Amino acid sequence: MIKRVGETEVVEKPVPEPGPEEAIVRTTAALICTSDVHTVKGALPVPDGRTLGHESVGVIHKLGSAVTGFSEGQRVVVCAVTPCYRCSACQRGFTSQCGGALGGYKYTVQMDGNMAEYFVVPAAAANLTPIPETISDEQAAYCCDMLTTGFMGVEHCYLQFGETVAIFAQGPVGLSATIGAQLMGAGRIIAVESRPERQALAKRFGATDIVDFTAGDPVEQIMDLTGGEGTDAAIEAFGFPDTFEACLRVTKAGGRVSNVGYHGENPAPLQLPLDAFGLGMNDKAVHTGLCPGGSERMKRLLRLLASGRIDPTPMTTHTFGFDRIGEAFEMMTTKADGIVKPLITFP
């Protein structure tokens, strides 16, 4: 949990009881997200003592009295975003904005997160998704956030087959976007990344070109690669003003910028450079989003895993037991030992 801004600790909490429309899941595996690191640094205002985490899978421990169609002991995955499916935002199709801006992201922000031995699933009938026997807990855990977020970034590029997309940063979300761009038929995928181990993963997942921003201005490099034309789309998967501006600069007129980066940690405002923005008139579109939730989304991602179309598990560079979660979190904070994504196993 977050003890206070900048500090975490492991504590004992009672096993929660479900409300009528909730479920309690006993966690078997989880992933640590960089957004948890941002939250601990103060990017989101959360109370001291709040449990972190939003990428957990497990087995149903107990069902609320109104939840039907599931059984105790069933393996399930739960998305980081858990919409109610009743409010105006949900009914208009914006499930991640459930109840208000970013309101679908309930874990950690509105309630205890699920980096715990047991966790609550709100609106359980809509947010529990059974895991097929052929899919491992590790694979399923990537559906909770990384895959649904990265793929959303690509969906918001509105790619046509054969188009060119630049993806800024190849952390787990950027790598998932690379997987998604390959699936969506991008003809050229330019991955912007400096770390060799992440460059190798980007290539493995479908990147056709690697741009190392430490070797020179990435915008200039991308313009050179495209013969001065620029890209049809760009994905901001880092959460930094410089990369957001770079996305605007590399896209051609009529291009699309898809932002999935978490900008909360850096207080600097995002700039809209007028030349790259065509004085506000060059038909560029900027689309933001928070990962969609719900069981239907999870079922589709699980189908891609079950068919062998995708396998995100090469991103799992380290595995820890729950008793070593403090060490894992520290490594995610410092990015030590080339860590990309740590898997946490539970007894």
Coordinates of N, CA, C and O in Angstrom, one line a residue, residues 54-159:
H54 N -3.6 -2.8 -9.9 CA -4.8 -2.9 -10.8 C -4.6 -4.0 -11.9 O -5.3 -4.0 -12.9
E55 N -3.7 -4.9 -11.7 CA -3.4 -5.9 -12.8 C -3.3 -7.3 -12.1 O -2.2 -7.9 -12.0
S56 N -4.4 -7.8 -11.6 CA -4.4 -9.0 -10.9 C -5.4 -10.0 -11.4 O -6.5 -9.6 -11.9
V57 N -5.0 -11.3 -11.4 CA -6.0 -12.4 -11.7 C -6.0 -13.3 -10.5 O -5.2 -13.3 -9.6
G58 N -7.0 -14.2 -10.5 CA -7.2 -15.1 -9.4 C -8.4 -16.0 -9.5 O -8.9 -16.2 -10.6
V59 N -8.8 -16.5 -8.4 CA -10.0 -17.3 -8.4 C -11.1 -16.7 -7.5 O -10.8 -16.0 -6.5
I60 N -12.3 -16.9 -7.9 CA -13.4 -16.3 -7.1 C -13.5 -16.9 -5.7 O -13.6 -18.2 -5.6
H61 N -13.4 -16.1 -4.7 CA -13.4 -16.6 -3.3 C -14.8 -16.5 -2.8 O -15.3 -17.4 -2.1
K62 N -15.6 -15.4 -3.1 CA -16.9 -15.3 -2.6 C -17.7 -14.4 -3.5 O -17.2 -13.4 -4.0
L63 N -19.0 -14.7 -3.7 CA -19.8 -13.9 -4.6 C -20.9 -13.2 -3.8 O -21.4 -13.7 -2.8
G64 N -21.2 -11.9 -4.2 CA -22.3 -11.2 -3.6 C -23.6 -11.9 -3.9 O -23.8 -12.6 -4.9
S65 N -24.6 -11.6 -3.1 CA -25.9 -12.3 -3.2 C -26.6 -12.1 -4.6 O -27.4 -12.9 -5.0
A66 N -26.3 -11.0 -5.3 CA -27.0 -10.7 -6.5 C -26.2 -11.1 -7.7 O -26.6 -10.9 -8.9
V67 N -25.0 -11.7 -7.6 CA -24.2 -12.0 -8.7 C -24.4 -13.4 -9.1 O -24.3 -14.4 -8.3
T68 N -24.8 -13.6 -10.4 CA -25.1 -14.9 -10.9 C -24.2 -15.2 -12.1 O -23.7 -14.3 -12.7
G69 N -24.2 -16.4 -12.5 CA -23.5 -16.8 -13.7 C -22.0 -17.2 -13.5 O -21.3 -17.5 -14.4
F70 N -21.6 -17.1 -12.2 CA -20.2 -17.4 -11.8 C -20.2 -18.4 -10.7 O -21.2 -18.5 -10.0
S71 N -19.1 -19.0 -10.4 CA -19.0 -19.9 -9.3 C -17.7 -19.7 -8.5 O -16.7 -19.3 -9.1
E72 N -17.8 -20.0 -7.2 CA -16.6 -19.9 -6.4 C -15.5 -20.9 -6.9 O -15.8 -22.0 -7.3
G73 N -14.2 -20.5 -6.9 CA -13.2 -21.3 -7.4 C -12.9 -21.1 -8.8 O -11.9 -21.7 -9.3
Q74 N -13.7 -20.3 -9.5 CA -13.5 -20.1 -11.0 C -12.3 -19.1 -11.2 O -12.3 -18.1 -10.5
R75 N -11.4 -19.4 -12.1 CA -10.4 -18.5 -12.5 C -10.9 -17.4 -13.3 O -11.7 -17.5 -14.2
V76 N -10.5 -16.1 -12.9 CA -11.0 -14.9 -13.6 C -9.9 -13.9 -13.7 O -9.0 -13.8 -13.0
V77 N -10.2 -13.0 -14.7 CA -9.4 -11.8 -14.9 C -10.3 -10.6 -14.7 O -11.5 -10.7 -15.1
V78 N -9.7 -9.6 -14.2 CA -10.5 -8.3 -14.0 C -9.7 -7.2 -14.5 O -8.5 -7.0 -14.2
C79 N -10.3 -6.4 -15.4 CA -9.7 -5.2 -16.0 C -9.4 -4.2 -14.9 O -10.0 -4.1 -13.9
A80 N -8.3 -3.4 -15.2 CA -8.0 -2.2 -14.3 C -9.2 -1.2 -14.2 O -9.3 -0.6 -13.2
V81 N -10.0 -1.2 -15.2 CA -11.1 -0.3 -15.3 C -12.4 -1.1 -15.1 O -12.6 -2.1 -15.8
T82 N -13.2 -0.8 -14.0 CA -14.3 -1.6 -13.7 C -15.6 -0.8 -13.7 O -16.1 -0.2 -12.7
P83 N -16.2 -0.6 -14.9 CA -17.4 0.3 -15.1 C -18.6 -0.3 -14.4 O -18.8 -1.5 -14.2
C84 N -19.6 0.7 -14.1 CA -20.8 0.3 -13.6 C -21.8 -0.2 -14.7 O -22.8 -0.9 -14.4
Y85 N -21.7 0.3 -15.9 CA -22.6 0.1 -17.0 C -24.0 0.6 -16.8 O -24.9 0.2 -17.5
R86 N -24.1 1.5 -15.9 CA -25.4 2.1 -15.6 C -25.5 3.6 -15.9 O -26.5 4.2 -16.2
C87 N -24.3 4.3 -15.6 CA -24.3 5.8 -15.7 C -24.3 6.3 -17.1 O -24.2 5.5 -18.1
S88 N -24.5 7.6 -17.3 CA -24.5 8.2 -18.6 C -23.3 7.9 -19.4 O -23.3 7.6 -20.6
A89 N -22.1 8.1 -18.8 CA -20.9 7.8 -19.5 C -20.8 6.4 -20.1 O -20.4 6.2 -21.2
C90 N -21.1 5.4 -19.2 CA -21.1 4.0 -19.7 C -22.1 3.8 -20.8 O -21.8 3.2 -21.8
Q91 N -23.3 4.4 -20.7 CA -24.3 4.1 -21.7 C -24.0 4.9 -23.0 O -24.5 4.5 -24.1
R92 N -23.1 5.9 -22.9 CA -22.7 6.6 -24.2 C -21.4 5.9 -24.7 O -20.9 6.3 -25.8
G93 N -21.0 4.8 -24.1 CA -19.8 4.1 -24.6 C -18.5 4.5 -24.1 O -17.5 3.9 -24.5
F94 N -18.4 5.4 -23.1 CA -17.2 5.8 -22.5 C -17.0 5.1 -21.1 O -17.1 5.8 -20.1
T95 N -16.8 3.8 -21.1 CA -16.8 3.1 -19.9 C -15.7 3.5 -18.9 O -15.8 3.4 -17.7
S96 N -14.6 3.9 -19.5 CA -13.5 4.3 -18.6 C -13.7 5.6 -17.9 O -13.1 6.0 -16.9
Q97 N -14.7 6.4 -18.4 CA -15.1 7.6 -17.7 C -16.3 7.4 -16.8 O -17.1 8.4 -16.5
C98 N -16.6 6.2 -16.4 CA -17.7 5.9 -15.6 C -17.9 6.8 -14.4 O -17.1 6.9 -13.5
G99 N -19.1 7.5 -14.4 CA -19.4 8.4 -13.3 C -18.7 9.7 -13.3 O -18.9 10.5 -12.4
G100 N -17.8 10.0 -14.2 CA -17.1 11.2 -14.3 C -15.7 11.0 -14.9 O -15.3 9.8 -15.2
A101 N -14.9 12.0 -15.1 CA -13.6 11.9 -15.7 C -12.7 10.9 -15.1 O -12.5 11.0 -13.8
L102 N -12.3 9.9 -15.8 CA -11.4 8.8 -15.4 C -12.0 8.0 -14.3 O -11.4 7.2 -13.6
G103 N -13.4 8.1 -14.1 CA -14.0 7.4 -13.0 C -14.1 5.9 -13.1 O -14.4 5.2 -12.1
G104 N -13.9 5.3 -14.2 CA -13.8 3.9 -14.3 C -12.6 3.2 -13.7 O -12.6 2.0 -13.4
Y105 N -11.6 4.1 -13.5 CA -10.4 3.6 -12.8 C -10.6 3.7 -11.3 O -10.2 4.7 -10.7
K106 N -11.2 2.7 -10.7 CA -11.6 2.7 -9.3 C -10.5 2.2 -8.4 O -10.3 2.7 -7.3
Y107 N -9.7 1.2 -8.8 CA -8.7 0.6 -8.0 C -7.6 1.7 -7.7 O -7.1 2.3 -8.5
T108 N -7.3 1.8 -6.4 CA -6.4 2.7 -5.8 C -7.0 4.1 -5.7 O -6.8 4.8 -4.6
V109 N -7.7 4.6 -6.7 CA -8.2 6.0 -6.7 C -9.4 6.1 -5.8 O -9.5 7.0 -4.9
Q110 N -10.4 5.2 -6.0 CA -11.6 5.2 -5.2 C -11.8 4.1 -4.2 O -12.6 4.2 -3.3
M111 N -11.0 3.1 -4.3 CA -11.0 2.0 -3.4 C -9.7 1.3 -3.4 O -8.8 1.6 -4.1
D112 N -9.5 0.3 -2.4 CA -8.3 -0.4 -2.4 C -8.0 -1.1 -3.7 O -8.9 -1.7 -4.3
G113 N -6.7 -1.0 -4.1 CA -6.3 -1.7 -5.3 C -6.2 -3.2 -5.1 O -6.5 -3.7 -4.0
N114 N -5.8 -3.9 -6.1 CA -5.8 -5.4 -6.0 C -4.4 -6.1 -6.0 O -4.3 -7.2 -6.3
M115 N -3.4 -5.3 -5.6 CA -2.1 -5.9 -5.3 C -2.2 -6.4 -3.9 O -1.5 -5.9 -3.0
A116 N -3.0 -7.4 -3.7 CA -3.3 -8.0 -2.4 C -3.7 -9.4 -2.5 O -4.1 -9.9 -3.6
E117 N -3.8 -10.1 -1.4 CA -4.1 -11.5 -1.5 C -5.6 -11.7 -1.8 O -6.0 -12.7 -2.4
Y118 N -6.4 -10.8 -1.4 CA -7.9 -10.8 -1.8 C -8.3 -9.4 -2.2 O -7.8 -8.4 -1.7
F119 N -9.2 -9.3 -3.2 CA -9.6 -7.9 -3.6 C -11.1 -8.0 -4.0 O -11.6 -9.0 -4.4
V120 N -11.7 -6.8 -4.0 CA -13.1 -6.6 -4.3 C -13.2 -6.3 -5.8 O -12.5 -5.5 -6.4
V121 N -14.3 -6.9 -6.4 CA -14.6 -6.6 -7.8 C -16.0 -5.9 -7.8 O -17.0 -6.5 -7.5
P122 N -16.0 -4.6 -8.1 CA -17.3 -3.9 -8.2 C -18.0 -4.3 -9.5 O -17.4 -4.7 -10.4
A123 N -19.4 -4.2 -9.4 CA -20.2 -4.5 -10.6 C -19.7 -5.8 -11.2 O -19.4 -5.9 -12.4
A124 N -19.6 -6.9 -10.3 CA -18.9 -8.1 -10.7 C -19.5 -8.8 -11.9 O -18.7 -9.4 -12.7
A125 N -20.8 -8.8 -12.1 CA -21.4 -9.4 -13.2 C -20.9 -8.9 -14.6 O -20.8 -9.6 -15.5
A126 N -20.5 -7.6 -14.6 CA -20.0 -7.0 -15.8 C -18.5 -7.0 -15.9 O -17.9 -6.8 -17.0
N127 N -17.8 -7.3 -14.8 CA -16.3 -7.1 -14.8 C -15.5 -8.4 -14.5 O -14.3 -8.3 -14.5
L128 N -16.2 -9.5 -14.2 CA -15.5 -10.8 -14.0 C -15.4 -11.5 -15.4 O -16.5 -11.5 -16.1
T129 N -14.3 -12.0 -15.8 CA -14.2 -12.7 -17.0 C -13.5 -14.0 -16.8 O -12.3 -14.0 -16.3
P130 N -14.1 -15.2 -17.1 CA -13.4 -16.5 -16.9 C -12.2 -16.6 -17.8 O -12.2 -16.2 -18.9
I131 N -11.2 -17.2 -17.2 CA -9.9 -17.5 -18.0 C -10.0 -18.9 -18.6 O -10.1 -19.9 -17.8
P132 N -9.9 -19.1 -19.9 CA -9.8 -20.4 -20.4 C -8.7 -21.2 -19.9 O -7.6 -20.7 -19.5
E133 N -8.8 -22.5 -19.8 CA -7.8 -23.4 -19.2 C -6.5 -23.3 -20.0 O -5.4 -23.5 -19.4
T134 N -6.5 -23.0 -21.3 CA -5.3 -23.0 -22.1 C -4.4 -21.8 -21.8 O -3.3 -21.7 -22.3
I135 N -5.0 -20.8 -21.1 CA -4.3 -19.5 -20.9 C -3.7 -19.5 -19.5 O -4.5 -19.7 -18.5
S136 N -2.5 -19.1 -19.3 CA -1.8 -19.1 -18.0 C -2.2 -17.8 -17.3 O -2.7 -16.8 -17.9
D137 N -2.1 -17.8 -16.0 CA -2.3 -16.6 -15.2 C -1.5 -15.4 -15.7 O -1.9 -14.3 -15.7
E138 N -0.2 -15.7 -16.0 CA 0.7 -14.7 -16.4 C 0.2 -14.0 -17.7 O 0.1 -12.8 -17.8
Q139 N -0.2 -14.8 -18.7 CA -0.8 -14.3 -19.9 C -2.0 -13.4 -19.6 O -2.2 -12.3 -20.1
A140 N -2.9 -14.0 -18.8 CA -4.2 -13.3 -18.6 C -4.0 -12.0 -17.9 O -4.7 -11.0 -18.1
A141 N -2.9 -11.9 -17.0 CA -2.7 -10.6 -16.3 C -2.4 -9.5 -17.2 O -2.6 -8.3 -16.9
Y142 N -1.8 -9.8 -18.4 CA -1.5 -8.7 -19.4 C -2.8 -8.1 -19.9 O -2.8 -7.0 -20.5
C143 N -3.9 -8.8 -19.8 CA -5.2 -8.2 -20.3 C -5.7 -7.1 -19.4 O -6.4 -6.2 -19.9
C144 N -5.3 -7.1 -18.2 CA -5.9 -6.2 -17.2 C -5.7 -4.8 -17.6 O -6.5 -3.9 -17.3
D145 N -4.5 -4.5 -18.1 CA -4.1 -3.1 -18.4 C -3.3 -3.0 -19.6 O -3.6 -2.2 -20.6
M146 N -2.1 -3.7 -19.7 CA -1.2 -3.4 -20.8 C -1.8 -3.6 -22.1 O -1.6 -2.7 -23.0
L147 N -2.4 -4.8 -22.4 CA -2.9 -5.0 -23.7 C -4.1 -4.1 -24.0 O -4.2 -3.6 -25.1
T148 N -5.1 -4.0 -23.1 CA -6.2 -3.2 -23.4 C -5.8 -1.7 -23.6 O -6.4 -1.0 -24.4
T149 N -4.8 -1.2 -22.9 CA -4.4 0.1 -23.0 C -3.6 0.3 -24.3 O -3.9 1.3 -25.1
G150 N -2.6 -0.5 -24.6 CA -1.9 -0.4 -25.8 C -2.7 -0.6 -27.0 O -2.5 0.2 -28.0
F151 N -3.6 -1.5 -27.0 CA -4.5 -1.7 -28.2 C -5.4 -0.5 -28.4 O -5.7 -0.1 -29.5
M152 N -5.9 0.1 -27.3 CA -6.7 1.3 -27.4 C -5.9 2.4 -28.0 O -6.5 3.2 -28.9
G153 N -4.7 2.5 -27.7 CA -3.8 3.5 -28.3 C -3.8 3.4 -29.8 O -3.8 4.4 -30.6
V154 N -3.8 2.1 -30.3 CA -3.8 1.9 -31.7 C -5.2 2.1 -32.3 O -5.3 2.7 -33.4
E155 N -6.2 1.7 -31.6 CA -7.6 1.9 -32.1 C -7.8 3.4 -32.3 O -8.5 3.8 -33.3
H156 N -7.3 4.2 -31.4 CA -7.5 5.6 -31.6 C -6.6 6.3 -32.7 O -6.8 7.5 -32.9
C157 N -5.8 5.5 -33.3 CA -5.1 6.0 -34.5 C -5.9 5.8 -35.8 O -5.5 6.4 -36.8
Y158 N -6.9 5.0 -35.7 CA -7.8 4.7 -36.8 C -7.0 4.4 -38.1 O -7.1 4.9 -39.2
L159 N -6.1 3.4 -37.9 CA -5.2 3.0 -38.9 C -5.9 2.3 -40.1 O -6.8 1.5 -39.9

